[in-house]
Amino acid sequence: MTDVSVIIPTLKPRDEVECIDYLESGSFSDYEVCLQSEPTATSARNAGIERAESDKLVFLDDDSRPRDGYLSRISELLEDESAVAGRTVHPRDDIFSGSLTNHYDWGDEPRYVTRFWGCNMGVRREVFDEVGGWDEGIPWGHEEVELAERVLTTSPIYYDPDLVVDHPYADSVSDFLTKKYQQEVQQPYLWTKEGRSEREQWLTILGDAITPTNYIGFPLRTSLVYAAGTLARIAGRVRGMRRHHASPTD
């Protein structure tokens, strides 16, 4: 049996998938790559799980850049751990390399955490057998958060700071704002799954909108981008509320 199955959702042809070049440059060879072109990230990952030969399932994005020793390290970790999160690094020294991407990095010490990200994570097959696959009700945006909550009901998520992937968070401010908006369109769906009422959801959005720390607290340029991201996030949530809670006649 293949030791590791790497699942990559992408619409690109194989020779344009940057991630494969980084995998092939390493010394670890007992792996397969499952490129999945299903229409959404979650449906592609689920199809990859079905197709994969291994019980060690690794999820990367097509622009993930795993560093030397990545596959051997995650294979070793998945011998003992059911779910693994790695350290993700924004590869450029720009506005996104600090405070705006600190959720990517859990620090220098290995420990158990509550989240993982689809550009750098591993899960054993039996976990999916127990909690179910990726929620295809979320095409893209917070799908890792939803899955992590279910995984934690049965298995811890182990963070290894030496499991490093370089992955650009955004290519420009407009790209950053678009990403924030599109992610948050999915948030009301998650809130509903958690059992929050529509009223509670609207109050959460209002609270975010009027909380000063969602707009300030960083150097000026970063604060301006962060504040704009807050507004984009709120706009996405409002759009999501209108979509998710719309009546059949809307």
PDB file of N, CA, C and O in Angstrom, residues 82 124-133 150-151 153-155:
ATOM      1  N   SER A  82      -3.790  11.142  15.000  1.00  0.00           N
ATOM      2  CA  SER A  82      -4.920  10.973  14.089  1.00  0.00           C
ATOM      3  C   SER A  82      -5.121  12.174  13.175  1.00  0.00           C
ATOM      4  O   SER A  82      -5.621  12.039  12.060  1.00  0.00           O
ATOM      5  N   ARG A 124      -5.854  10.856   9.428  1.00  0.00           N
ATOM      6  CA  ARG A 124      -5.956   9.435   9.118  1.00  0.00           C
ATOM      7  C   ARG A 124      -7.373   9.097   8.648  1.00  0.00           C
ATOM      8  O   ARG A 124      -8.354   9.694   9.092  1.00  0.00           O
ATOM      9  N   ARG A 125      -7.468   8.124   7.771  1.00  0.00           N
ATOM     10  CA  ARG A 125      -8.747   7.782   7.155  1.00  0.00           C
ATOM     11  C   ARG A 125      -9.807   7.415   8.184  1.00  0.00           C
ATOM     12  O   ARG A 125     -10.981   7.759   8.031  1.00  0.00           O
ATOM     13  N   GLU A 126      -9.409   6.740   9.245  1.00  0.00           N
ATOM     14  CA  GLU A 126     -10.405   6.291  10.216  1.00  0.00           C
ATOM     15  C   GLU A 126     -11.123   7.463  10.892  1.00  0.00           C
ATOM     16  O   GLU A 126     -12.243   7.303  11.382  1.00  0.00           O
ATOM     17  N   VAL A 127     -10.481   8.622  10.926  1.00  0.00           N
ATOM     18  CA  VAL A 127     -11.148   9.792  11.488  1.00  0.00           C
ATOM     19  C   VAL A 127     -12.339  10.183  10.617  1.00  0.00           C
ATOM     20  O   VAL A 127     -13.435  10.453  11.117  1.00  0.00           O
ATOM     21  N   PHE A 128     -12.141  10.200   9.303  1.00  0.00           N
ATOM     22  CA  PHE A 128     -13.245  10.505   8.398  1.00  0.00           C
ATOM     23  C   PHE A 128     -14.326   9.425   8.473  1.00  0.00           C
ATOM     24  O   PHE A 128     -15.519   9.729   8.377  1.00  0.00           O
ATOM     25  N   ASP A 129     -13.903   8.179   8.656  1.00  0.00           N
ATOM     26  CA  ASP A 129     -14.886   7.104   8.798  1.00  0.00           C
ATOM     27  C   ASP A 129     -15.779   7.359  10.007  1.00  0.00           C
ATOM     28  O   ASP A 129     -16.970   7.012  10.003  1.00  0.00           O
ATOM     29  N   GLU A 130     -15.218   7.973  11.030  1.00  0.00           N
ATOM     30  CA  GLU A 130     -15.962   8.188  12.273  1.00  0.00           C
ATOM     31  C   GLU A 130     -16.788   9.468  12.259  1.00  0.00           C
ATOM     32  O   GLU A 130     -17.941   9.470  12.706  1.00  0.00           O
ATOM     33  N   VAL A 131     -16.221  10.574  11.743  1.00  0.00           N
ATOM     34  CA  VAL A 131     -16.913  11.868  11.843  1.00  0.00           C
ATOM     35  C   VAL A 131     -17.526  12.323  10.526  1.00  0.00           C
ATOM     36  O   VAL A 131     -18.262  13.308  10.483  1.00  0.00           O
ATOM     37  N   GLY A 132     -17.250  11.613   9.436  1.00  0.00           N
ATOM     38  CA  GLY A 132     -17.744  12.037   8.132  1.00  0.00           C
ATOM     39  C   GLY A 132     -16.727  12.887   7.396  1.00  0.00           C
ATOM     40  O   GLY A 132     -15.721  13.326   7.960  1.00  0.00           O
ATOM     41  N   GLY A 133     -16.984  13.109   6.116  1.00  0.00           N
ATOM     42  CA  GLY A 133     -16.040  13.846   5.288  1.00  0.00           C
ATOM     43  C   GLY A 133     -16.206  15.344   5.395  1.00  0.00           C
ATOM     44  O   GLY A 133     -16.880  15.873   6.291  1.00  0.00           O
ATOM     45  N   ARG A 150     -15.617  18.857  14.296  1.00  0.00           N
ATOM     46  CA  ARG A 150     -16.066  17.458  14.339  1.00  0.00           C
ATOM     47  C   ARG A 150     -14.921  16.509  14.688  1.00  0.00           C
ATOM     48  O   ARG A 150     -15.103  15.553  15.455  1.00  0.00           O
ATOM     49  N   VAL A 151     -13.749  16.756  14.133  1.00  0.00           N
ATOM     50  CA  VAL A 151     -12.593  15.905  14.433  1.00  0.00           C
ATOM     51  C   VAL A 151     -12.292  15.916  15.925  1.00  0.00           C
ATOM     52  O   VAL A 151     -12.001  14.867  16.529  1.00  0.00           O
ATOM     53  N   THR A 153     -14.172  16.029  18.350  1.00  0.00           N
ATOM     54  CA  THR A 153     -15.085  15.222  19.169  1.00  0.00           C
ATOM     55  C   THR A 153     -14.558  13.806  19.362  1.00  0.00           C
ATOM     56  O   THR A 153     -15.006  13.097  20.264  1.00  0.00           O
ATOM     57  N   THR A 154     -13.600  13.411  18.527  1.00  0.00           N
ATOM     58  CA  THR A 154     -13.064  12.044  18.630  1.00  0.00           C
ATOM     59  C   THR A 154     -11.549  11.987  18.724  1.00  0.00           C
ATOM     60  O   THR A 154     -11.009  11.010  19.255  1.00  0.00           O
ATOM     61  N   SER A 155     -10.859  13.007  18.214  1.00  0.00           N
ATOM     62  CA  SER A 155      -9.401  12.950  18.123  1.00  0.00           C
ATOM     63  C   SER A 155      -8.796  14.326  18.367  1.00  0.00           C
ATOM     64  O   SER A 155      -9.354  15.333  17.935  1.00  0.00           O
TER      65      SER A 155
END
